[in-house]
């Protein structure tokens, strides 16, 4: 189960905090120790001991084509031969920006950065600079990267580790952050806007929440935010780091018909290399340096390898690709729903377009309170049963499954069969103690 990484694991813990470069990778929420990846091949990961895993993590959604897709590898190799970074403009940055603007109607201009966190931090400064207002509204369970002002009640690793936010964030830094429940009813949103609306620079939201399991927006939630932002002069920022180029070419905003002022992109758009973006209305983007007074910069921004990978991925994503992805997601979700139907712990399998979520809860999860009340021990039992069967899902109950274009019915079958076996054997009885 350790994937042959034990020696690497002790070396890692000696020199890297927790042994990992990002917390959830450490398996703390599910117990045991992580395997070390030697390489990825399409829908699979190969560990350093040669074990193969069907991979539904896919770099947390970055690899929509599957690992080591030939078009991406070739593009990156060709780009690398010309040098890895210049700190000066390149044609590919322009081409990638054009490709993004052509696909996402609300994006007139886009600034390339290196991570989703950076995109969120840029959007926060831009929104405050453009509006001259201090406050931010975010929603419990939504994760926007590890930006100080946005860690309050964040999902993802913050939820996994049960942290209320983070040490090292001064009270003053979050004094202007207002947190409301995801999918909050109109009465709560009316109150929030009545109290804070005139001071709100931005409302930031994951249009589909994918960092507390997978939680769909209820009817009217996103429209209601758009309307209230217009009424109160706040900017609507959709964090499409996960949903962008994942729920379709125009992301969740295309799917749900809501037009944000600013959009955060990451993951898919970088093709598995460090690239993310913030884009939106031309007048707002004009506030960014050097056109405007809001400073933002990056040594590796618009990196030649990352833009090459992003362009290679976008070239593969057309309507047919999204139909294929959705077919895979439907088969996976339906199979898992059947497999887990008779389990001793009730499971909710959610699907929004091409994304799938599994949460052990008695009812469909609509908000962070319900997500946090879900049975994480049952999730850990499911996780380990799958891992033992050679299937890797996120090592935390608060994440999502990411079908790629490389997944086929055989990977779905293996995942569903292993789920049916553990459901029959009993999830509630499984103990974490044997996993260390
Ligand atoms: N926003 C969302 C919705 C995310 O899921 C993530 C990362 N999982 C981020 C922002 C932060 O991106 P990064 O990890 O690249 O900083």
Short mmCIF file of C-alpha atoms and ligand atoms in Angstrom, two decimals:
data_model
loop_
_atom_site.label_atom_id
_atom_site.label_comp_id
_atom_site.label_asym_id
_atom_site.label_seq_id
_atom_site.Cartn_x
_atom_site.Cartn_y
_atom_site.Cartn_z
CA UNK A 1 0.00 0.00 0.00
CA UNK A 2 2.88 2.34 0.60
CA UNK A 3 3.77 2.15 -3.10
CA UNK A 4 7.37 1.43 -2.24
CA UNK A 5 7.92 4.94 -1.03
CA UNK A 6 8.81 4.23 2.60
CA UNK A 7 12.45 5.16 2.26
CA UNK A 8 11.51 8.22 0.24
CA UNK A 9 8.82 8.98 2.81
CA UNK A 10 11.27 9.10 5.70
CA UNK A 11 13.71 11.15 3.62
CA UNK A 12 10.86 13.47 2.63
CA UNK A 13 9.75 14.02 6.21
CA UNK A 14 13.32 14.82 7.22
CA UNK A 15 13.60 17.73 4.80
CA UNK A 16 10.07 18.80 3.81
CA UNK A 17 7.38 19.87 6.32
CA UNK A 18 5.05 16.89 6.64
CA UNK A 19 6.98 15.26 3.81
CA UNK A 20 4.88 16.98 1.15
CA UNK A 21 4.84 20.09 -1.01
CA UNK A 22 1.09 20.60 -0.41
CA UNK A 23 -0.73 19.37 2.73
CA UNK A 24 -3.50 17.05 1.47
CA UNK A 25 -0.90 14.88 -0.30
CA UNK A 26 0.25 13.58 3.11
CA UNK A 27 -2.81 11.28 3.55
CA UNK A 28 -3.42 12.71 7.06
CA UNK A 29 -7.20 12.65 6.52
CA UNK A 30 -7.31 9.02 5.43
CA UNK A 31 -4.35 7.54 7.30
CA UNK A 32 -1.41 5.63 5.92
CA UNK A 33 1.45 6.98 3.89
CA UNK A 34 1.38 8.29 0.35
CA UNK A 35 2.90 6.47 -2.60
CA UNK A 36 5.51 8.27 -4.64
CA UNK A 37 4.77 8.76 -8.31
CA UNK A 38 7.36 7.63 -10.83
CA UNK A 39 5.31 8.57 -13.89
CA UNK A 40 1.84 9.12 -15.26
CA UNK A 41 0.37 7.39 -18.29
CA UNK A 42 -3.05 8.58 -19.45
CA UNK A 43 -5.59 7.52 -16.83
CA UNK A 44 -2.91 5.88 -14.67
CA UNK A 45 -0.14 6.67 -12.24
CA UNK A 46 2.81 4.36 -11.80
CA UNK A 47 4.40 4.40 -8.34
CA UNK A 48 8.10 4.08 -7.62
CA UNK A 49 7.59 0.39 -6.73
CA UNK A 50 5.90 -0.25 -10.07
CA UNK A 51 2.31 -0.34 -8.68
CA UNK A 52 -0.23 1.07 -11.12
CA UNK A 53 -3.21 3.13 -10.04
CA UNK A 54 -6.23 4.32 -11.94
CA UNK A 55 -5.96 8.04 -11.22
CA UNK A 56 -9.09 10.13 -10.61
CA UNK A 57 -7.05 12.96 -9.08
CA UNK A 58 -5.25 13.91 -12.29
CA UNK A 59 -3.19 16.61 -10.61
CA UNK A 60 -6.35 17.88 -8.91
CA UNK A 61 -7.99 18.54 -12.22
CA UNK A 62 -5.05 19.99 -14.13
CA UNK A 63 -4.66 17.02 -16.49
CA UNK A 64 -7.90 16.90 -18.46
CA UNK A 65 -6.30 14.94 -21.32
CA UNK A 66 -4.79 12.39 -18.93
CA UNK A 67 -1.12 12.20 -18.00
CA UNK A 68 1.69 12.66 -20.50
CA UNK A 69 -0.59 13.33 -23.47
CA UNK A 70 1.62 13.25 -26.59
CA UNK A 71 0.42 16.66 -27.83
CA UNK A 72 1.34 18.29 -24.52
CA UNK A 73 4.68 16.52 -24.20
CA UNK A 74 5.66 17.47 -27.72
CA UNK A 75 4.64 21.09 -27.24
CA UNK A 76 6.58 21.35 -23.97
CA UNK A 77 9.66 19.63 -25.40
CA UNK A 78 9.73 21.93 -28.40
CA UNK A 79 9.26 24.97 -26.21
CA UNK A 80 11.96 23.83 -23.77
CA UNK A 81 14.49 23.52 -26.57
CA UNK A 82 14.19 27.28 -27.06
CA UNK A 83 14.75 28.14 -23.40
CA UNK A 84 12.59 27.88 -20.33
CA UNK A 85 11.97 31.51 -19.33
CA UNK A 86 12.92 34.92 -20.67
CA UNK A 87 11.14 37.57 -18.64
CA UNK A 88 10.19 39.26 -21.92
CA UNK A 89 7.09 38.98 -24.13
CA UNK A 90 6.48 35.91 -26.32
CA UNK A 91 4.05 35.10 -29.11
CA UNK A 92 2.59 32.16 -27.19
CA UNK A 93 1.41 34.39 -24.33
CA UNK A 94 -0.56 36.41 -26.87
CA UNK A 95 -1.93 33.25 -28.49
CA UNK A 96 -3.02 31.79 -25.15
CA UNK A 97 -4.64 35.07 -24.09
CA UNK A 98 -6.45 35.20 -27.43
CA UNK A 99 -7.56 31.58 -27.02
CA UNK A 100 -8.96 32.30 -23.55
CA UNK A 101 -10.74 35.50 -24.61
CA UNK A 102 -12.24 33.73 -27.65
CA UNK A 103 -13.69 30.96 -25.48
CA UNK A 104 -14.89 32.81 -22.38
CA UNK A 105 -17.26 35.62 -23.44
CA UNK A 106 -16.94 37.60 -20.19
CA UNK A 107 -13.16 37.80 -20.57
CA UNK A 108 -12.01 40.72 -22.74
CA UNK A 109 -8.46 40.74 -21.39
CA UNK A 110 -6.47 38.33 -19.29
CA UNK A 111 -3.33 38.46 -17.14
CA UNK A 112 -1.36 35.22 -16.91
CA UNK A 113 0.04 34.17 -13.53
CA UNK A 114 1.54 30.97 -12.14
CA UNK A 115 -1.04 29.61 -9.66
CA UNK A 116 -4.69 29.86 -8.72
CA UNK A 117 -3.65 31.47 -5.46
CA UNK A 118 -1.91 34.24 -7.38
CA UNK A 119 -4.96 34.70 -9.61
CA UNK A 120 -7.20 35.09 -6.55
CA UNK A 121 -4.79 37.50 -4.84
CA UNK A 122 -4.65 39.58 -8.01
CA UNK A 123 -8.44 39.66 -8.31
CA UNK A 124 -8.80 40.79 -4.70
CA UNK A 125 -6.35 43.67 -5.16
CA UNK A 126 -7.86 44.58 -8.52
CA UNK A 127 -11.41 44.59 -7.14
CA UNK A 128 -10.40 46.75 -4.19
CA UNK A 129 -8.37 49.07 -6.42
CA UNK A 130 -11.13 49.43 -9.01
CA UNK A 131 -13.98 50.00 -6.57
CA UNK A 132 -12.11 51.82 -3.81
CA UNK A 133 -13.95 49.56 -1.36
CA UNK A 134 -12.42 47.26 1.27
CA UNK A 135 -14.74 44.31 1.84
CA UNK A 136 -14.92 40.85 0.31
CA UNK A 137 -17.77 38.37 0.50
CA UNK A 138 -16.86 34.72 0.24
CA UNK A 139 -18.74 31.52 0.92
CA UNK A 140 -17.99 28.86 3.50
CA UNK A 141 -16.41 25.80 1.94
CA UNK A 142 -15.14 27.65 -1.13
CA UNK A 143 -11.37 27.54 -1.56
CA UNK A 144 -9.60 30.31 -3.46
CA UNK A 145 -6.01 29.30 -2.79
CA UNK A 146 -4.07 30.26 0.30
CA UNK A 147 -4.65 34.00 0.07
CA UNK A 148 -4.63 35.42 3.64
CA UNK A 149 -7.93 37.25 3.29
CA UNK A 150 -9.69 34.24 1.77
CA UNK A 151 -8.68 31.36 4.06
CA UNK A 152 -11.58 31.90 6.46
CA UNK A 153 -13.83 28.84 6.31
CA UNK A 154 -12.09 27.65 3.17
CA UNK A 155 -12.63 24.11 1.93
CA UNK A 156 -9.99 21.77 0.49
CA UNK A 157 -6.96 21.24 2.74
CA UNK A 158 -8.25 23.71 5.32
CA UNK A 159 -11.32 21.51 5.71
CA UNK A 160 -9.25 18.33 5.57
CA UNK A 161 -7.12 19.40 8.48
CA UNK A 162 -10.09 20.84 10.37
CA UNK A 163 -8.54 24.30 10.52
CA UNK A 164 -10.74 27.37 10.98
CA UNK A 165 -8.40 29.32 8.74
CA UNK A 166 -4.71 29.51 9.36
CA UNK A 167 -2.25 30.59 11.98
CA UNK A 168 -0.24 33.56 10.81
CA UNK A 169 -3.20 35.51 9.43
CA UNK A 170 -3.61 38.67 11.56
CA UNK A 171 -7.16 39.60 12.55
CA UNK A 172 -6.79 42.86 10.64
CA UNK A 173 -6.21 40.94 7.42
CA UNK A 174 -9.57 39.20 7.62
CA UNK A 175 -11.48 42.07 9.22
CA UNK A 176 -12.89 42.94 5.80
CA UNK A 177 -13.78 39.39 4.83
CA UNK A 178 -17.44 38.49 5.20
CA UNK A 179 -18.36 34.79 5.02
CA UNK A 180 -21.84 33.53 4.14
CA UNK A 181 -23.09 29.97 3.65
CA UNK A 182 -22.76 28.57 0.13
CA UNK A 183 -26.22 28.33 -1.45
CA UNK A 184 -27.51 30.76 1.21
CA UNK A 185 -31.22 31.53 0.83
CA UNK A 186 -32.31 34.98 -0.36
CA UNK A 187 -33.14 36.12 3.17
CA UNK A 188 -29.55 35.62 4.36
CA UNK A 189 -28.05 37.19 1.26
CA UNK A 190 -30.39 40.17 1.58
CA UNK A 191 -29.14 40.69 5.14
CA UNK A 192 -25.48 40.37 4.14
CA UNK A 193 -25.86 42.90 1.35
CA UNK A 194 -27.94 45.23 3.49
CA UNK A 195 -25.18 45.24 6.11
CA UNK A 196 -22.10 45.23 3.88
CA UNK A 197 -23.21 45.95 0.29
CA UNK A 198 -21.99 49.55 0.12
CA UNK A 199 -18.50 48.51 1.25
CA UNK A 200 -18.18 45.35 -0.81
CA UNK A 201 -15.45 45.38 -3.45
CA UNK A 202 -16.11 41.85 -4.58
CA UNK A 203 -18.12 38.72 -4.12
CA UNK A 204 -15.93 35.68 -4.76
CA UNK A 205 -17.52 32.31 -5.36
CA UNK A 206 -16.80 28.92 -6.85
CA UNK A 207 -19.75 28.66 -9.27
CA UNK A 208 -19.76 24.94 -8.54
CA UNK A 209 -18.16 24.28 -5.17
CA UNK A 210 -15.54 21.61 -5.65
CA UNK A 211 -13.48 21.91 -2.47
CA UNK A 212 -16.05 20.53 0.00
CA UNK A 213 -16.88 17.50 -2.07
CA UNK A 214 -18.85 18.53 -5.15
CA UNK A 215 -21.71 20.90 -4.37
CA UNK A 216 -23.91 22.27 -7.14
CA UNK A 217 -25.32 25.79 -6.91
CA UNK A 218 -29.05 25.72 -6.14
CA UNK A 219 -31.35 27.42 -8.65
CA UNK A 220 -31.13 31.17 -8.35
CA UNK A 221 -27.98 31.27 -6.19
CA UNK A 222 -25.56 32.51 -8.87
CA UNK A 223 -28.18 34.73 -10.56
CA UNK A 224 -29.03 36.17 -7.16
CA UNK A 225 -25.39 37.06 -6.55
CA UNK A 226 -25.12 38.72 -9.97
CA UNK A 227 -28.26 40.78 -9.32
CA UNK A 228 -27.19 41.86 -5.84
CA UNK A 229 -23.68 42.76 -7.05
CA UNK A 230 -25.26 45.00 -9.69
CA UNK A 231 -27.59 46.60 -7.16
CA UNK A 232 -24.77 47.32 -4.71
CA UNK A 233 -21.90 48.10 -7.08
CA UNK A 234 -19.77 45.09 -6.08
CA UNK A 235 -17.81 43.01 -8.56
CA UNK A 236 -18.71 39.36 -9.10
CA UNK A 237 -15.61 37.18 -9.27
CA UNK A 238 -16.17 33.60 -10.38
CA UNK A 239 -13.39 31.27 -9.30
CA UNK A 240 -13.30 28.87 -12.22
CA UNK A 241 -9.90 27.42 -11.34
CA UNK A 242 -11.56 23.99 -11.30
CA UNK A 243 -14.59 24.56 -13.56
CA UNK A 244 -12.86 26.60 -16.28
CA UNK A 245 -12.40 24.55 -19.49
CA UNK A 246 -13.75 21.63 -17.43
CA UNK A 247 -17.52 22.14 -17.52
CA UNK A 248 -17.28 23.29 -21.13
CA UNK A 249 -15.31 25.83 -23.13
CA UNK A 250 -16.99 28.72 -21.33
CA UNK A 251 -16.78 26.98 -17.96
CA UNK A 252 -19.48 27.15 -15.32
CA UNK A 253 -20.43 30.66 -16.42
CA UNK A 254 -21.38 29.26 -19.82
CA UNK A 255 -23.24 26.34 -18.28
CA UNK A 256 -25.22 28.42 -15.78
CA UNK A 257 -25.54 31.58 -17.87
CA UNK A 258 -24.03 34.00 -15.38
CA UNK A 259 -21.65 36.75 -16.50
CA UNK A 260 -18.98 37.66 -13.95
CA UNK A 261 -16.90 40.83 -13.90
CA UNK A 262 -13.73 38.84 -13.27
CA UNK A 263 -12.88 35.16 -13.73
CA UNK A 264 -10.12 33.11 -12.16
CA UNK A 265 -8.70 30.29 -14.25
CA UNK A 266 -6.09 27.65 -13.46
CA UNK A 267 -5.52 23.89 -13.64
CA UNK A 268 -6.78 22.85 -17.14
CA UNK A 269 -5.58 26.08 -18.78
CA UNK A 270 -1.98 25.30 -17.81
CA UNK A 271 -2.01 21.74 -19.09
CA UNK A 272 -0.30 20.49 -15.93
CA UNK A 273 2.30 23.25 -15.80
CA UNK A 274 2.27 26.18 -13.38
CA UNK A 275 -0.10 28.60 -15.10
CA UNK A 276 -3.28 30.36 -14.04
CA UNK A 277 -5.03 33.54 -15.07
CA UNK A 278 -7.31 36.35 -14.05
CA UNK A 279 -9.45 37.86 -16.76
CA UNK A 280 -12.52 39.98 -17.25
CA UNK A 281 -14.00 43.26 -18.41
CA UNK A 282 -11.55 45.42 -20.36
CA UNK A 283 -12.15 48.48 -18.18
CA UNK A 284 -11.37 46.54 -15.01
CA UNK A 285 -8.34 44.78 -16.46
CA UNK A 286 -7.13 48.23 -17.50
CA UNK A 287 -6.66 49.02 -13.80
CA UNK A 288 -3.73 46.59 -13.69
CA UNK A 289 -0.15 47.81 -14.04
CA UNK A 290 1.27 49.05 -16.36
CA UNK A 291 -2.01 50.51 -17.72
CA UNK A 292 -3.44 51.29 -14.29
CA UNK A 293 -2.49 51.80 -10.65
CA UNK A 294 -3.07 48.24 -9.34
CA UNK A 295 0.33 46.58 -9.14
CA UNK A 296 0.80 42.93 -10.13
CA UNK A 297 3.79 41.13 -11.60
CA UNK A 298 5.60 37.78 -11.92
CA UNK A 299 9.08 36.62 -12.99
CA UNK A 300 7.69 33.40 -14.48
CA UNK A 301 4.27 34.76 -15.56
CA UNK A 302 3.34 33.69 -19.09
CA UNK A 303 6.09 31.09 -18.93
CA UNK A 304 7.06 29.66 -22.35
CA UNK A 305 6.61 26.00 -21.34
CA UNK A 306 3.34 26.61 -19.51
CA UNK A 307 1.80 28.61 -22.34
CA UNK A 308 2.86 25.90 -24.80
CA UNK A 309 1.14 23.26 -22.66
CA UNK A 310 -1.97 25.39 -22.22
CA UNK A 311 -2.30 25.99 -25.96
CA UNK A 312 -1.80 22.28 -26.68
CA UNK A 313 -4.59 21.37 -24.26
CA UNK A 314 -7.05 24.00 -25.46
CA UNK A 315 -6.49 22.80 -29.03
CA UNK A 316 -7.83 19.37 -28.00
CA UNK A 317 -10.91 20.66 -26.20
CA UNK A 318 -13.92 20.95 -28.47
CA UNK A 319 -17.60 20.07 -28.07
CA UNK A 320 -16.90 16.41 -28.85
CA UNK A 321 -14.25 16.28 -26.11
CA UNK A 322 -16.67 17.63 -23.53
CA UNK A 323 -19.32 15.14 -24.65
CA UNK A 324 -16.82 12.32 -24.17
CA UNK A 325 -15.86 13.62 -20.74
CA UNK A 326 -19.48 13.90 -19.73
CA UNK A 327 -20.20 10.35 -20.91
CA UNK A 328 -17.33 9.16 -18.71
CA UNK A 329 -18.60 11.20 -15.77
CA UNK A 330 -22.14 9.86 -16.16
CA UNK A 331 -20.94 6.25 -16.29
CA UNK A 332 -18.70 6.76 -13.26
CA UNK A 333 -21.38 8.54 -11.23
CA UNK A 334 -24.12 6.05 -12.12
CA UNK A 335 -21.82 3.10 -11.42
CA UNK A 336 -20.70 4.49 -8.07
CA UNK A 337 -24.27 5.34 -7.08
CA UNK A 338 -25.36 1.75 -7.72
CA UNK A 339 -22.28 0.28 -6.06
CA UNK A 340 -22.69 2.36 -2.90
CA UNK A 341 -26.50 2.20 -2.76
CA UNK A 342 -26.63 -0.69 -0.31
CA UNK A 343 -23.72 0.44 1.85
CA UNK A 344 -24.10 0.66 5.63
CA UNK A 345 -23.23 4.37 5.42
CA UNK A 346 -25.41 6.43 3.06
CA UNK A 347 -23.48 7.86 0.13
CA UNK A 348 -24.30 10.81 -2.08
CA UNK A 349 -22.80 10.66 -5.55
CA UNK A 350 -23.11 14.05 -7.19
CA UNK A 351 -22.33 14.98 -10.75
CA UNK A 352 -22.20 18.38 -12.35
CA UNK A 353 -21.38 18.01 -16.03
CA UNK A 354 -17.94 16.41 -16.20
CA UNK A 355 -17.24 16.51 -12.44
CA UNK A 356 -18.16 13.80 -9.93
CA UNK A 357 -18.23 13.89 -6.14
CA UNK A 358 -18.66 11.20 -3.48
CA UNK A 359 -19.75 12.24 0.01
CA UNK A 360 -20.89 9.90 2.77
CA UNK A 361 -23.94 11.75 4.08
CA UNK A 362 -27.64 11.02 4.50
CA UNK A 363 -28.74 13.76 2.12
CA UNK A 364 -27.40 15.69 -0.84
CA UNK A 365 -24.92 18.25 0.47
CA UNK A 366 -25.77 21.89 -0.20
CA UNK A 367 -23.37 23.74 2.11
CA UNK A 368 -20.22 23.53 4.22
CA UNK A 369 -21.96 22.57 7.46
CA UNK A 370 -23.44 19.51 5.79
CA UNK A 371 -20.11 18.70 4.11
CA UNK A 372 -18.28 18.88 7.42
CA UNK A 373 -20.91 16.70 9.07
CA UNK A 374 -20.31 13.98 6.46
CA UNK A 375 -18.75 10.67 7.49
CA UNK A 376 -15.03 11.12 6.81
CA UNK A 377 -14.22 7.74 8.38
CA UNK A 378 -16.39 6.03 5.77
CA UNK A 379 -14.64 8.08 3.09
CA UNK A 380 -11.27 6.91 4.40
CA UNK A 381 -12.46 3.29 4.29
CA UNK A 382 -13.65 3.75 0.71
CA UNK A 383 -10.38 5.50 -0.21
CA UNK A 384 -8.24 2.64 1.15
CA UNK A 385 -10.39 -0.08 -0.39
CA UNK A 386 -9.94 1.63 -3.74
CA UNK A 387 -6.23 2.16 -3.21
CA UNK A 388 -5.80 -1.53 -2.37
CA UNK A 389 -7.61 -2.31 -5.64
CA UNK A 390 -5.26 -0.02 -7.57
CA UNK A 391 -7.52 3.04 -7.78
CA UNK A 392 -6.47 6.47 -6.52
CA UNK A 393 -9.11 8.99 -5.48
CA UNK A 394 -8.43 12.17 -3.51
CA UNK A 395 -6.97 11.44 -0.05
CA UNK A 396 -9.58 13.71 1.53
CA UNK A 397 -13.36 13.67 1.74
CA UNK A 398 -13.58 17.30 0.63
CA UNK A 399 -12.41 16.95 -2.94
CA UNK A 400 -13.72 15.88 -6.34
CA UNK A 401 -13.12 13.13 -8.90
CA UNK A 402 -11.67 14.35 -12.18
CA UNK A 403 -12.49 12.20 -15.22
CA UNK A 404 -10.02 12.79 -18.06
CA UNK A 405 -10.21 12.04 -21.76
CA UNK A 406 -7.91 9.07 -21.09
CA UNK A 407 -10.35 7.25 -18.79
CA UNK A 408 -12.18 4.36 -20.42
CA UNK A 409 -14.96 1.97 -19.32
CA UNK A 410 -12.34 -0.41 -17.92
CA UNK A 411 -11.06 2.16 -15.39
CA UNK A 412 -14.66 2.93 -14.42
CA UNK A 413 -15.40 -0.77 -13.97
CA UNK A 414 -12.41 -1.28 -11.69
CA UNK A 415 -13.45 1.72 -9.58
CA UNK A 416 -17.09 0.66 -9.37
CA UNK A 417 -16.26 -2.99 -8.60
CA UNK A 418 -13.93 -2.05 -5.76
CA UNK A 419 -16.60 0.30 -4.40
CA UNK A 420 -19.24 -2.45 -4.51
CA UNK A 421 -16.91 -4.83 -2.65
CA UNK A 422 -16.19 -2.39 0.19
CA UNK A 423 -19.85 -1.39 0.37
CA UNK A 424 -20.76 -5.04 0.85
CA UNK A 425 -18.02 -5.55 3.43
CA UNK A 426 -19.09 -2.50 5.45
CA UNK A 427 -17.66 1.00 5.51
CA UNK A 428 -18.64 1.90 9.06
CA UNK A 429 -16.64 -0.93 10.61
CA UNK A 430 -13.41 0.03 8.87
CA UNK A 431 -10.82 1.39 11.24
CA UNK A 432 -8.09 3.88 10.47
CA UNK A 433 -5.83 2.53 13.19
CA UNK A 434 -4.26 -0.12 10.96
CA UNK A 435 -3.33 2.61 8.50
CA UNK A 436 -1.04 4.37 10.91
N1 LIG B 1 -9.42 28.17 -6.56
C1 LIG B 1 -9.94 26.94 -6.61
C2 LIG B 1 -11.39 26.78 -6.87
C3 LIG B 1 -9.12 25.82 -6.41
O1 LIG B 1 -9.66 24.59 -6.43
C4 LIG B 1 -7.74 26.02 -6.17
C5 LIG B 1 -6.79 24.85 -5.96
N2 LIG B 1 -7.31 23.62 -5.76
C6 LIG B 1 -7.25 27.33 -6.13
C7 LIG B 1 -8.10 28.38 -6.34
C8 LIG B 1 -5.80 27.59 -5.86
O2 LIG B 1 -5.02 27.19 -6.94
P1 LIG B 1 -3.46 26.84 -6.73
O3 LIG B 1 -3.42 25.59 -5.94
O4 LIG B 1 -2.96 26.72 -8.13
O5 LIG B 1 -2.87 28.01 -6.00
#
